[in-house]
CSV table of C-alpha atoms in Angstrom, one decimal:
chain,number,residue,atom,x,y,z
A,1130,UNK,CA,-26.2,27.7,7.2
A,1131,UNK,CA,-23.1,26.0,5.4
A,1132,UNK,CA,-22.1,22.4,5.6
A,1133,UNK,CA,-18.3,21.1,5.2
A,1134,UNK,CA,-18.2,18.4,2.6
A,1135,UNK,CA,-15.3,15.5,2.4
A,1136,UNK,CA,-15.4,13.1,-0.7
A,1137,UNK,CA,-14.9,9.5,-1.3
A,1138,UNK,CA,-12.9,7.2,-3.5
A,1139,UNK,CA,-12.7,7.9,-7.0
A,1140,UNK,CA,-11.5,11.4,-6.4
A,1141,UNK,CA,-8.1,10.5,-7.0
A,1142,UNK,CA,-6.3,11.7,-9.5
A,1143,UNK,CA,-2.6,11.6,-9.9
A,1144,UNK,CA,-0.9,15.3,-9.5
A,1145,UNK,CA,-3.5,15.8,-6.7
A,1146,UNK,CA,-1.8,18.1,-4.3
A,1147,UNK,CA,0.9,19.4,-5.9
A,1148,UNK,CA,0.5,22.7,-6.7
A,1149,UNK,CA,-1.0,23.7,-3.3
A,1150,UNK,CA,1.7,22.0,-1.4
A,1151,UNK,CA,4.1,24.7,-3.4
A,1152,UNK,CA,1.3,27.4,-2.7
A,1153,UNK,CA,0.9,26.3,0.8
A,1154,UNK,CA,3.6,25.4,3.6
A,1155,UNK,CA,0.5,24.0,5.8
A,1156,UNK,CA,-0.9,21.9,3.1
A,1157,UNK,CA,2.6,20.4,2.4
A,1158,UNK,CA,3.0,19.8,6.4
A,1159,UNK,CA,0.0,17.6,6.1
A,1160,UNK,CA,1.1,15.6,3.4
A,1161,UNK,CA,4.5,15.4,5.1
A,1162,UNK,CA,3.3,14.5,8.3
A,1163,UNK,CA,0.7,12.0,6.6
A,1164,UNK,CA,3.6,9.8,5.0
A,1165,UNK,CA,5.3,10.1,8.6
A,1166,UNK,CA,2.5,8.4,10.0
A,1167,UNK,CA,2.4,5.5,6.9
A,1168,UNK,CA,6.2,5.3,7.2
A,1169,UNK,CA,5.6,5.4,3.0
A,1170,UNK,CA,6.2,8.3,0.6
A,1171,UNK,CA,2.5,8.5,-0.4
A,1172,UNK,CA,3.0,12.3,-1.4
A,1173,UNK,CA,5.4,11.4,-3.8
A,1174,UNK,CA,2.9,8.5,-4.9
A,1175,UNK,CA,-0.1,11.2,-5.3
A,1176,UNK,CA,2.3,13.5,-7.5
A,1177,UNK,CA,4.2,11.4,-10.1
A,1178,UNK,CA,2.0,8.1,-9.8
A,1179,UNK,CA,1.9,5.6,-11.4
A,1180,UNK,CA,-2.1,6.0,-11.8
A,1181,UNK,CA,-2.5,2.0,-11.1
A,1182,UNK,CA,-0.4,2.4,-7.8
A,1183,UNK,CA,-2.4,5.3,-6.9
A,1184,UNK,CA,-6.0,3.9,-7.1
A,1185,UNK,CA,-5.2,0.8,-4.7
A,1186,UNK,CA,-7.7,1.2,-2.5
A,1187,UNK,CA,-4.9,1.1,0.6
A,1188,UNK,CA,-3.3,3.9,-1.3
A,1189,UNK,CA,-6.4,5.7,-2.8
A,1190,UNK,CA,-8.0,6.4,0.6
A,1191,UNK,CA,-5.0,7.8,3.3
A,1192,UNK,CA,-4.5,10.1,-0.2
A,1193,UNK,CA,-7.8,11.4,-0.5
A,1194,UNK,CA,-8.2,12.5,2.9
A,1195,UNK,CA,-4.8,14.0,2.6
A,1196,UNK,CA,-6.0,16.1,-0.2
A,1197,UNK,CA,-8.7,17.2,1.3
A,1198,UNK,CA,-7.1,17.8,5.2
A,1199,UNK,CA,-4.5,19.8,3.3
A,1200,UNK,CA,-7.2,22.3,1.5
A,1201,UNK,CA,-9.0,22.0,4.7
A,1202,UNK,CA,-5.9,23.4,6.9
A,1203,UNK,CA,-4.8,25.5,4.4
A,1204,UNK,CA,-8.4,27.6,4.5
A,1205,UNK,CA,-8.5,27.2,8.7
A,1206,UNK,CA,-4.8,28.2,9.1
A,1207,UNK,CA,-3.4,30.0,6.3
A,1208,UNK,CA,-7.1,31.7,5.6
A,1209,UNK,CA,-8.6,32.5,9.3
A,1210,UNK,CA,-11.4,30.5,9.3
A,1211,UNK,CA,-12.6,29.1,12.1
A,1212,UNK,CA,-14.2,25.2,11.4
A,1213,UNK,CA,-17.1,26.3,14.2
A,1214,UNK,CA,-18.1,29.6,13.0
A,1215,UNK,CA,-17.9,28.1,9.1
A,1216,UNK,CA,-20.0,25.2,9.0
A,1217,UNK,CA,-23.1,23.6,10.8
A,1218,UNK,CA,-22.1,20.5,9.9
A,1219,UNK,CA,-19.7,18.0,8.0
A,1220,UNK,CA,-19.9,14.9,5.9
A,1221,UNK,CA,-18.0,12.8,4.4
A,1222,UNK,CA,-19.4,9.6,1.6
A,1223,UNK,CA,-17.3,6.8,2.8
A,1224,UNK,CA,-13.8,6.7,3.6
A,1225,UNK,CA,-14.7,11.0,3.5
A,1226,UNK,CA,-16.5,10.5,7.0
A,1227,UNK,CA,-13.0,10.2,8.5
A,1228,UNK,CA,-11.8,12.9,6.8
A,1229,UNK,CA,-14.5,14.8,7.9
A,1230,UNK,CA,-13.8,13.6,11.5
A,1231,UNK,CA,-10.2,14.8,11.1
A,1232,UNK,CA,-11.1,18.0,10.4
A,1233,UNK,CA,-13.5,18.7,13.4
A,1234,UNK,CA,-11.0,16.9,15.6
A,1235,UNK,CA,-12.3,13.8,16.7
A,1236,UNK,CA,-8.8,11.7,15.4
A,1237,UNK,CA,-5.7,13.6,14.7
A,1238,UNK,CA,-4.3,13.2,11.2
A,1239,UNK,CA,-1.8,10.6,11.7
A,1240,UNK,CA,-4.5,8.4,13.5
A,1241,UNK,CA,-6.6,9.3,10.9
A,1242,UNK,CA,-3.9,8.4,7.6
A,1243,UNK,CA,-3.7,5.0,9.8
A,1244,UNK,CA,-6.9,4.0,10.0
A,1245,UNK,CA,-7.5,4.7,6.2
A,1246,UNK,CA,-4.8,2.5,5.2
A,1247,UNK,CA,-6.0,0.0,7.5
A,1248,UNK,CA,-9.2,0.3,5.9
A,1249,UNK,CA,-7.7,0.0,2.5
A,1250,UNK,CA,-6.3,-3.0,3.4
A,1251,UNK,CA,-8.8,-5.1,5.0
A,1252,UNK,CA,-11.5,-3.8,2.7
A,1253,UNK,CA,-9.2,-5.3,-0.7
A,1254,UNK,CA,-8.3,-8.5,1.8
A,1255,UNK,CA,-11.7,-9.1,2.4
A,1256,UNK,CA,-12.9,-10.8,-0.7
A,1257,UNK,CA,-10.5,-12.4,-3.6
A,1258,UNK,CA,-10.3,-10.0,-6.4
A,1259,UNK,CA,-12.7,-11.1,-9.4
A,1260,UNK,CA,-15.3,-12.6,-6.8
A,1261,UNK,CA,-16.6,-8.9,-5.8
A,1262,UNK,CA,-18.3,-6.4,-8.3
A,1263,UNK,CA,-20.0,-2.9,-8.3
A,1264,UNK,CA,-22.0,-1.2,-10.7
A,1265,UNK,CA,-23.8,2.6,-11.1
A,1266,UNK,CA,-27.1,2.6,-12.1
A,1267,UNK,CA,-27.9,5.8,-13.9
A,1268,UNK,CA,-31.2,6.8,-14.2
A,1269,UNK,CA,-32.6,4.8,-11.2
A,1270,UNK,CA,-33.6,6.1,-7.8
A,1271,UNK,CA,-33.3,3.8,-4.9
A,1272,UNK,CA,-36.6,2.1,-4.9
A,1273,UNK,CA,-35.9,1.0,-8.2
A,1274,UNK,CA,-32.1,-0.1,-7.5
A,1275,UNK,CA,-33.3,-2.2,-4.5
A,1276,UNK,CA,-36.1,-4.4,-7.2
A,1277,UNK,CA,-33.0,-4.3,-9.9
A,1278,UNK,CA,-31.0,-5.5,-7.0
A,1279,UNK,CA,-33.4,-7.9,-5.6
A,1280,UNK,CA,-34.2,-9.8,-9.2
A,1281,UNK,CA,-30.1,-10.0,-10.0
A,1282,UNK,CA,-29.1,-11.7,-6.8
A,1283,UNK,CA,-30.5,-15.4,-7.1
A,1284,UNK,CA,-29.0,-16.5,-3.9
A,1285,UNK,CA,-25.5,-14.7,-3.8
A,1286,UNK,CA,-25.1,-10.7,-2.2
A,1287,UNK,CA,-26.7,-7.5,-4.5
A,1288,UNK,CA,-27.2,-5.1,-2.2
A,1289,UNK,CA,-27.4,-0.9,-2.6
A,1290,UNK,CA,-24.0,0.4,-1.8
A,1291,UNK,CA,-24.4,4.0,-2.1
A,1292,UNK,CA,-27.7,6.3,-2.3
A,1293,UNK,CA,-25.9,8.9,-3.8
A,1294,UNK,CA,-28.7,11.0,-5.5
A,1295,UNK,CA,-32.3,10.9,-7.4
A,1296,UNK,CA,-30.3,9.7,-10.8
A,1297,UNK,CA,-27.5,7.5,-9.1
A,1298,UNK,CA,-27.3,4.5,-7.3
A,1299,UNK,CA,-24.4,2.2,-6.7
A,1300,UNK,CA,-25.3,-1.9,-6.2
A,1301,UNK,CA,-22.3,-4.0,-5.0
A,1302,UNK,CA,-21.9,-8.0,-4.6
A,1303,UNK,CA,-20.9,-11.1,-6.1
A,1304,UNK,CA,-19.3,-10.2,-9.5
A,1305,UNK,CA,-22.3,-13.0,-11.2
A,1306,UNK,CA,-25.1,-10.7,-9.4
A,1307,UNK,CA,-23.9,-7.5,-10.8
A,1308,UNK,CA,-23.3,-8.6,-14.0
A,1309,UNK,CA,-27.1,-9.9,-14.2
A,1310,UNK,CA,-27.8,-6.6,-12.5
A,1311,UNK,CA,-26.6,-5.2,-15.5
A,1312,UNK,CA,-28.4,-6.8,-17.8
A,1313,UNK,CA,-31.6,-6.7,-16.0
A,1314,UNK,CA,-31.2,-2.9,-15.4
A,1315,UNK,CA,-32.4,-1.2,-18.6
A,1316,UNK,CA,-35.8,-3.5,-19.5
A,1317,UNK,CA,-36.4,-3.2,-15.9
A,1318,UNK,CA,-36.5,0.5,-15.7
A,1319,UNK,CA,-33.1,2.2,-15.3
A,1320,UNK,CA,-30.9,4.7,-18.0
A,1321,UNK,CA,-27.8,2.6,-17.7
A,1322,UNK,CA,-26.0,0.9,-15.6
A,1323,UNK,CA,-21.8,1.0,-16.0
A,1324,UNK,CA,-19.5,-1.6,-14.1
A,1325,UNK,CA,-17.3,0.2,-11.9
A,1326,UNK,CA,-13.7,0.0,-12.1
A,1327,UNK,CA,-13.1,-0.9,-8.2
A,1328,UNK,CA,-11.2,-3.7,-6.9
A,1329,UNK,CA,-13.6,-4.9,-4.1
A,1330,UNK,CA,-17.2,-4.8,-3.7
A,1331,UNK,CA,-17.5,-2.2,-1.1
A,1332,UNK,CA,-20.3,-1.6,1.5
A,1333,UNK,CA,-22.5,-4.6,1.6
A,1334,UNK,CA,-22.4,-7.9,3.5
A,1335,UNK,CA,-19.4,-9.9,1.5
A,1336,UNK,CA,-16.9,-6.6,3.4
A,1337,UNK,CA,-17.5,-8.0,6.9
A,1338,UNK,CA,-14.5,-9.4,7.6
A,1339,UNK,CA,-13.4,-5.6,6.9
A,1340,UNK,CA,-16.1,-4.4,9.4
A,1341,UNK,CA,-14.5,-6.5,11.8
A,1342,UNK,CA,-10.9,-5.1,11.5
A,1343,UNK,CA,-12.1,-1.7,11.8
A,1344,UNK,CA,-14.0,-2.8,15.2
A,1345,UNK,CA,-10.5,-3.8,16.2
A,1346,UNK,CA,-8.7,-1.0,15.3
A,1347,UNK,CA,-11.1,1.7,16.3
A,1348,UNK,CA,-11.1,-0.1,19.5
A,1349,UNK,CA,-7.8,0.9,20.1
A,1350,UNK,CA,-8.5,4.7,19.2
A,1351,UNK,CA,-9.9,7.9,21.3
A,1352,UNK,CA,-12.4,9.0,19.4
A,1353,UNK,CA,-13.5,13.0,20.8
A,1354,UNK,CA,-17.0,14.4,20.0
A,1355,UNK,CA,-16.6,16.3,16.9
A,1356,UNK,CA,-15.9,20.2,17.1
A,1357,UNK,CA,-19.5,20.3,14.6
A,1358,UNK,CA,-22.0,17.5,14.9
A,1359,UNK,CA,-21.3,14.9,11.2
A,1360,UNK,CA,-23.9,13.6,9.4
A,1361,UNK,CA,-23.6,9.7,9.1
A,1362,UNK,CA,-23.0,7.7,6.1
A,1363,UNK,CA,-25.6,5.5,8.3
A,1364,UNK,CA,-28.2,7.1,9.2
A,1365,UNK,CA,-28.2,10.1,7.1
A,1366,UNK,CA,-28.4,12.5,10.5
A,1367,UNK,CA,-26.4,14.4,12.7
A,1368,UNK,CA,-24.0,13.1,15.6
A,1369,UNK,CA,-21.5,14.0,18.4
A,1370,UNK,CA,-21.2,11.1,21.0
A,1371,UNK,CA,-18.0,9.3,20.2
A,1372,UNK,CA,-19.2,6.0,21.0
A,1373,UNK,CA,-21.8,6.0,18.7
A,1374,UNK,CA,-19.6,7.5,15.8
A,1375,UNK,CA,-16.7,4.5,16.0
A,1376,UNK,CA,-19.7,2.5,16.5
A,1377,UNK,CA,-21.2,4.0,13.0
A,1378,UNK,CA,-17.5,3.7,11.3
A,1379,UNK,CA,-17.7,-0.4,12.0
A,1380,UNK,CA,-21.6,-0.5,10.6
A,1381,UNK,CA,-20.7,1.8,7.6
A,1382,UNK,CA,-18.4,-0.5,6.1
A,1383,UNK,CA,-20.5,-3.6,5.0
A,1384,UNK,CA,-24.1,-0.5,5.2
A,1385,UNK,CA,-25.6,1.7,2.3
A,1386,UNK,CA,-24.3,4.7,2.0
A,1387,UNK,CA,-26.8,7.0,2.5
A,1388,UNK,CA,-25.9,10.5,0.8
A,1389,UNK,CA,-28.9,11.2,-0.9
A,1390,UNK,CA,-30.9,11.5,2.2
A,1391,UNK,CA,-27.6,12.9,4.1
A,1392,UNK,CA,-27.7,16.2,2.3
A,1393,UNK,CA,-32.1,16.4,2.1
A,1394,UNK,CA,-32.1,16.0,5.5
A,1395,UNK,CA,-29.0,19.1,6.1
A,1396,UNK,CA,-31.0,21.5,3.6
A,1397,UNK,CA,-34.1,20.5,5.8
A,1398,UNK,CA,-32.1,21.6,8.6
A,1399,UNK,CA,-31.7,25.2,7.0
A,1400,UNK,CA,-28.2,24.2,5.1
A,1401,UNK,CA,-28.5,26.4,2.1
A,1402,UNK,CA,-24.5,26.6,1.1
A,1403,UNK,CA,-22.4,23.2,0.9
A,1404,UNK,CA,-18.4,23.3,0.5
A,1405,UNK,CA,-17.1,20.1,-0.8
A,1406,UNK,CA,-13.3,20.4,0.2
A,1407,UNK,CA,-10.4,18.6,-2.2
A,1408,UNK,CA,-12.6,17.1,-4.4
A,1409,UNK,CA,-15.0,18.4,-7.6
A,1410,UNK,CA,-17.1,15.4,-7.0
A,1411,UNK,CA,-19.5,15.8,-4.6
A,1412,UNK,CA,-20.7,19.0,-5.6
A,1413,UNK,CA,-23.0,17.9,-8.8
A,1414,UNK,CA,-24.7,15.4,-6.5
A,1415,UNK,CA,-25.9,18.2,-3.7
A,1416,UNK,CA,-27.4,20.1,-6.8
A,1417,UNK,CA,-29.3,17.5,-8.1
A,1418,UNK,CA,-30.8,16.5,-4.4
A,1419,UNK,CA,-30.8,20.5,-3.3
A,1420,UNK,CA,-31.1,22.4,-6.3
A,1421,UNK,CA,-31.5,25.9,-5.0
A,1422,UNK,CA,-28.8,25.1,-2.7
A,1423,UNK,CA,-25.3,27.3,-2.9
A,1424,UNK,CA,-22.7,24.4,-3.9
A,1425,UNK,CA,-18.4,25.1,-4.4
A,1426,UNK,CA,-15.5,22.7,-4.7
A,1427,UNK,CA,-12.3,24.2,-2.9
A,1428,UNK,CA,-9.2,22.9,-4.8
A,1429,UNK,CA,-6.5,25.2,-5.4
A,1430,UNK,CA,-5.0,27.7,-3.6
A,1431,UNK,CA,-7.1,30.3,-5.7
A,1432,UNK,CA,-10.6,28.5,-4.0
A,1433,UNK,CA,-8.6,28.6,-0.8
A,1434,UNK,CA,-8.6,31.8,-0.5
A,1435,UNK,CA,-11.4,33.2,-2.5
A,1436,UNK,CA,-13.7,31.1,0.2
A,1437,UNK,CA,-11.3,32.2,3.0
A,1438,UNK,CA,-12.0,35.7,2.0
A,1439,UNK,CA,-15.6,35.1,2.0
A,1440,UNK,CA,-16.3,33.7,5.0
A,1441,UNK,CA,-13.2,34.6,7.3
């Protein structure tokens, strides 16, 4: 069994799409048709940069799920593969869920480039920058993230953002609470814990005026059951009904992230192989949660077709 994998911020990089938008006339459609939607030249933006452009969040997630659409159309329309016969499942860690949904058809891309910049957006509007803070702790599983955590806060919000695998876990709140986090982390257990270079404190409670623009906006949206049932950021299992999915995009905004358990619960299922598509990132985290598991990154045309040849 083979999931489809979609990653999350931080996979930005600037030159990201390039060379497969020369190699492929469907991947450079996408990206056309996604700065259509935007009414902004965000391909342009993803080639030449500036890097400090690029990794605003309103910027850094429409692009992402561009890169990764475009590697996904170019392996389902230029390679022959068919989503359905492929893959069990999909997933996506954060703003990759919607990717994911793109890709079995529950929005269509321009819907889907929308919402992502809407998301952007609200989520950088929703707390000042320099009141907001997240940090990796390396080192820690979650139990020990949540007592780090718990300690730090001293009234203001520390919360687990993502449960990404055994060794890594991201906390995210008040810039004060991480920072104590911090320095609490190593005598309380963990490797090390790094500040992240973000510019809000995403998924925990201070993001709810974020959760509530995407209620708005997804309000607004058809949402069709998904071609392959997606494993939620939320509740780490798998799901179809369309209600409960745009339902599940409003929680997961200001909720845990809860990858770790995502991809234990898909091998549990009988996943064995997992394809993490436009992005290298992903891929480390599956082997250190299912190690005998079958894990490649498809980036270039090269893993385009080597994995349409495979599998077509």
């Amino acid at each position: 069994m083979r999931a489809f994998l979609f990653p999350g911020q931080g996979s930005q990089a600037v030159g990201m799409g390039a060379a497969l938008a020369e190699a492929s006339r469907t991947a450079h459609d996408v990206f056309h048709e996604v700065d259509e939607a935007l009414g902004q030249n965000l391909f342009r933006l993803m080639r030449e940069g500036p890097e400090e452009e690029l990794k605003l969040t309103e910027n850094a997630q429409p692009a992402i799920m561009a890169h990764s659409l475009a590697v996904f159309r170019a392996l389902t329309k230029d390679g022959g593969v068919d989503l359905t016969k492929a893959a069990n499942f999909v997933a996506g860690h954060s703003l990759g869920e919607y990717s994911a949904l793109c890709a079995a058809g529950s929005f269509d891309l321009a819907t889907t480039a929308k919402l992502l910049k809407l998301r952007g957006q609200a989520m950088q509007q929703a707390v000042p920058v320099g009141v907001g803070a997240m940090a990796a702790l390396l080192g820690a599983d979650l139990a020990l993230a949540r007592r780090i955590a718990e300690a730090a806060a001293q009234g203001e919000v520390c919360t687990v953002a993502n449960d990404n695998d055994p060794t890594q876990v991201v906390i995210s709140g008040h810039k004060g609470a991480i920072d104590r986090a911090i320095e609490l982390a190593k005598e309380m257990g963990a490797k090390r814990a790094i500040p992240l270079p973000v510019s809000a404190p995403f998924h925990c409670a201070l993001m709810q005026p974020a959760a509530e623009a995407m209620r708005d906006a997804l309000g607004y949206v058809v949402v069709k059951a998904p071609a392959v049932p997606l494993y939620a950021n939320v509740t780490a299992q798998p799901e179809t009904d369309p209600d409960t999915i745009r339902n599940q995009l409003v929680e997961q905004v200001t909720a845990m992230v809860r990858w770790r358990e995502s991809i234990a619960n898909m091998s549990a299922a009988g996943v064995d192989e997992f394809v993490e598509l436009g992005g290298k990132v992903l891929g480390g985290m599956v082997k250190r949660i299912a190690p005998d598991s079958k894990v490649t990154s498809v980036v270039t045309i090269e893993d385009v077709e080597a994995l349409a040849k495979e599998i077509a």
